[in-house]
């Protein structure tokens, strides 16, 4: 009798586990607007992190885009926040940097087919996905990847550095 009860319990747990796994796969599978896991512009209007430079309106001309999918309470995401804010400011007019909090915007993870956060997706100016990275991504590594993809962004020179270089030439 005990053997039958244990067998039934094990089978019930197995069925529940299989159903749960299938549901999770559906939740993180790209939808029909992302064929082959490749998503294209335009991006939906999602909530941006409050108080962030990321709340500014998007540029009028099409720019390559760095989309960071993360969450406000995720440690690597919080570590990347100032890097992304700085890149947004430094490369304004050259690169569109966007952060979307997947915990505040349900369904976005599935739309972009992400498996973990943070995930960075590189798009060309037409909205075609060029590359994606999962986990923390250092500024220098992101810029190197953009360069590898054929994009070089001009960094404004530091005024103090430019002044000291001119003074040193005398």
mmCIF file of C-alpha atoms in Angstrom, residues 20-150:
data_model
loop_
_atom_site.group_PDB
_atom_site.id
_atom_site.type_symbol
_atom_site.label_atom_id
_atom_site.label_comp_id
_atom_site.label_asym_id
_atom_site.label_seq_id
_atom_site.Cartn_x
_atom_site.Cartn_y
_atom_site.Cartn_z
ATOM 1 C CA UNK A 20 6.390 23.757 -15.135
ATOM 2 C CA UNK A 21 9.416 23.306 -17.399
ATOM 3 C CA UNK A 22 7.246 23.613 -20.519
ATOM 4 C CA UNK A 23 5.613 26.777 -19.164
ATOM 5 C CA UNK A 24 8.997 28.351 -18.394
ATOM 6 C CA UNK A 25 10.275 27.584 -21.885
ATOM 7 C CA UNK A 26 7.195 29.286 -23.362
ATOM 8 C CA UNK A 27 7.694 32.347 -21.151
ATOM 9 C CA UNK A 28 11.254 32.847 -22.382
ATOM 10 C CA UNK A 29 10.794 31.873 -26.018
ATOM 11 C CA UNK A 30 10.931 34.727 -28.522
ATOM 12 C CA UNK A 31 7.490 35.581 -29.856
ATOM 13 C CA UNK A 32 6.506 35.786 -33.530
ATOM 14 C CA UNK A 33 7.813 39.364 -33.794
ATOM 15 C CA UNK A 34 11.315 37.993 -33.155
ATOM 16 C CA UNK A 35 11.884 35.347 -35.856
ATOM 17 C CA UNK A 36 14.879 33.129 -35.110
ATOM 18 C CA UNK A 37 15.430 35.062 -31.869
ATOM 19 C CA UNK A 38 16.315 38.211 -33.846
ATOM 20 C CA UNK A 39 14.330 41.255 -32.712
ATOM 21 C CA UNK A 40 13.894 44.389 -34.783
ATOM 22 C CA UNK A 41 12.961 48.028 -34.116
ATOM 23 C CA UNK A 42 10.751 49.724 -33.187
ATOM 24 C CA UNK A 43 11.002 48.882 -29.533
ATOM 25 C CA UNK A 44 7.895 49.104 -27.365
ATOM 26 C CA UNK A 45 7.525 51.910 -24.876
ATOM 27 C CA UNK A 46 8.773 50.433 -21.612
ATOM 28 C CA UNK A 47 9.310 52.038 -18.227
ATOM 29 C CA UNK A 48 12.823 53.375 -17.842
ATOM 30 C CA UNK A 49 14.706 53.556 -14.544
ATOM 31 C CA UNK A 50 13.430 56.671 -12.708
ATOM 32 C CA UNK A 51 15.904 59.542 -12.459
ATOM 33 C CA UNK A 52 18.145 58.055 -15.106
ATOM 34 C CA UNK A 53 19.515 59.720 -18.212
ATOM 35 C CA UNK A 54 17.800 56.846 -19.995
ATOM 36 C CA UNK A 55 14.455 58.637 -19.742
ATOM 37 C CA UNK A 56 15.419 61.152 -22.447
ATOM 38 C CA UNK A 57 13.525 60.970 -25.738
ATOM 39 C CA UNK A 58 15.099 58.868 -28.459
ATOM 40 C CA UNK A 59 17.166 60.537 -31.171
ATOM 41 C CA UNK A 60 15.406 61.608 -34.363
ATOM 42 C CA UNK A 61 17.884 59.934 -36.728
ATOM 43 C CA UNK A 62 18.289 56.175 -36.640
ATOM 44 C CA UNK A 63 21.271 55.187 -34.526
ATOM 45 C CA UNK A 64 22.808 51.882 -33.566
ATOM 46 C CA UNK A 65 21.295 50.796 -30.275
ATOM 47 C CA UNK A 66 22.617 49.090 -27.167
ATOM 48 C CA UNK A 67 19.699 47.541 -25.300
ATOM 49 C CA UNK A 68 20.426 46.393 -21.748
ATOM 50 C CA UNK A 69 17.795 44.115 -20.233
ATOM 51 C CA UNK A 70 18.194 43.853 -16.477
ATOM 52 C CA UNK A 71 16.599 44.765 -13.173
ATOM 53 C CA UNK A 72 17.050 47.478 -10.589
ATOM 54 C CA UNK A 73 17.794 44.997 -7.802
ATOM 55 C CA UNK A 74 20.183 42.739 -9.749
ATOM 56 C CA UNK A 75 23.785 43.295 -8.532
ATOM 57 C CA UNK A 76 25.547 43.090 -11.934
ATOM 58 C CA UNK A 77 22.767 45.268 -13.396
ATOM 59 C CA UNK A 78 23.325 47.910 -10.702
ATOM 60 C CA UNK A 79 27.075 47.754 -11.393
ATOM 61 C CA UNK A 80 26.435 48.391 -15.087
ATOM 62 C CA UNK A 81 23.979 51.276 -14.546
ATOM 63 C CA UNK A 82 26.590 54.069 -14.208
ATOM 64 C CA UNK A 83 28.555 52.631 -17.151
ATOM 65 C CA UNK A 84 25.453 52.693 -19.359
ATOM 66 C CA UNK A 85 24.480 56.180 -18.176
ATOM 67 C CA UNK A 86 27.992 57.445 -18.974
ATOM 68 C CA UNK A 87 27.950 55.796 -22.414
ATOM 69 C CA UNK A 88 24.539 57.333 -23.139
ATOM 70 C CA UNK A 89 25.892 60.789 -22.326
ATOM 71 C CA UNK A 90 29.311 60.369 -23.959
ATOM 72 C CA UNK A 91 28.010 58.903 -27.213
ATOM 73 C CA UNK A 92 24.808 60.957 -27.523
ATOM 74 C CA UNK A 93 23.966 61.366 -31.192
ATOM 75 C CA UNK A 94 26.128 58.343 -32.103
ATOM 76 C CA UNK A 95 24.653 55.486 -30.054
ATOM 77 C CA UNK A 96 21.250 55.000 -28.468
ATOM 78 C CA UNK A 97 21.666 53.339 -25.051
ATOM 79 C CA UNK A 98 18.460 51.931 -23.531
ATOM 80 C CA UNK A 99 17.851 50.063 -20.271
ATOM 81 C CA UNK A 100 14.677 48.064 -19.659
ATOM 82 C CA UNK A 101 13.852 46.608 -16.242
ATOM 83 C CA UNK A 102 12.452 43.146 -17.015
ATOM 84 C CA UNK A 103 11.008 42.793 -13.509
ATOM 85 C CA UNK A 104 8.903 45.944 -14.001
ATOM 86 C CA UNK A 105 8.025 45.119 -17.624
ATOM 87 C CA UNK A 106 6.584 41.615 -17.691
ATOM 88 C CA UNK A 107 6.838 39.891 -21.038
ATOM 89 C CA UNK A 108 9.914 41.790 -22.209
ATOM 90 C CA UNK A 109 12.187 38.879 -21.284
ATOM 91 C CA UNK A 110 10.133 36.573 -23.472
ATOM 92 C CA UNK A 111 9.922 39.119 -26.280
ATOM 93 C CA UNK A 112 13.694 39.332 -26.530
ATOM 94 C CA UNK A 113 14.317 35.682 -25.649
ATOM 95 C CA UNK A 114 16.612 36.413 -22.720
ATOM 96 C CA UNK A 115 17.793 33.612 -20.460
ATOM 97 C CA UNK A 116 19.467 35.669 -17.745
ATOM 98 C CA UNK A 117 20.030 39.235 -16.646
ATOM 99 C CA UNK A 118 21.725 41.398 -17.484
ATOM 100 C CA UNK A 119 21.619 40.770 -21.230
ATOM 101 C CA UNK A 120 22.962 43.326 -23.693
ATOM 102 C CA UNK A 121 21.714 43.293 -27.281
ATOM 103 C CA UNK A 122 23.499 45.266 -30.002
ATOM 104 C CA UNK A 123 21.298 46.516 -32.882
ATOM 105 C CA UNK A 124 22.312 48.326 -36.058
ATOM 106 C CA UNK A 125 20.583 51.584 -37.077
ATOM 107 C CA UNK A 126 17.908 49.622 -38.949
ATOM 108 C CA UNK A 127 17.085 47.578 -35.847
ATOM 109 C CA UNK A 128 18.703 44.290 -36.849
ATOM 110 C CA UNK A 129 20.246 42.367 -33.963
ATOM 111 C CA UNK A 130 24.011 42.112 -34.436
ATOM 112 C CA UNK A 131 25.178 40.542 -31.172
ATOM 113 C CA UNK A 132 24.044 39.660 -27.675
ATOM 114 C CA UNK A 133 25.924 39.145 -24.419
ATOM 115 C CA UNK A 134 24.758 37.728 -21.092
ATOM 116 C CA UNK A 135 26.122 38.924 -17.761
ATOM 117 C CA UNK A 136 28.183 41.950 -16.747
ATOM 118 C CA UNK A 137 29.852 43.632 -19.723
ATOM 119 C CA UNK A 138 32.621 46.175 -19.144
ATOM 120 C CA UNK A 139 32.597 49.473 -21.044
ATOM 121 C CA UNK A 140 35.867 48.741 -22.856
ATOM 122 C CA UNK A 141 34.597 45.313 -23.910
ATOM 123 C CA UNK A 142 31.348 46.784 -25.250
ATOM 124 C CA UNK A 143 33.236 49.423 -27.247
ATOM 125 C CA UNK A 144 35.615 46.756 -28.597
ATOM 126 C CA UNK A 145 32.625 44.666 -29.706
ATOM 127 C CA UNK A 146 31.038 47.677 -31.415
ATOM 128 C CA UNK A 147 34.342 48.310 -33.207
ATOM 129 C CA UNK A 148 34.483 44.645 -34.261
ATOM 130 C CA UNK A 149 30.945 45.059 -35.636
ATOM 131 C CA UNK A 150 32.083 48.057 -37.702
#
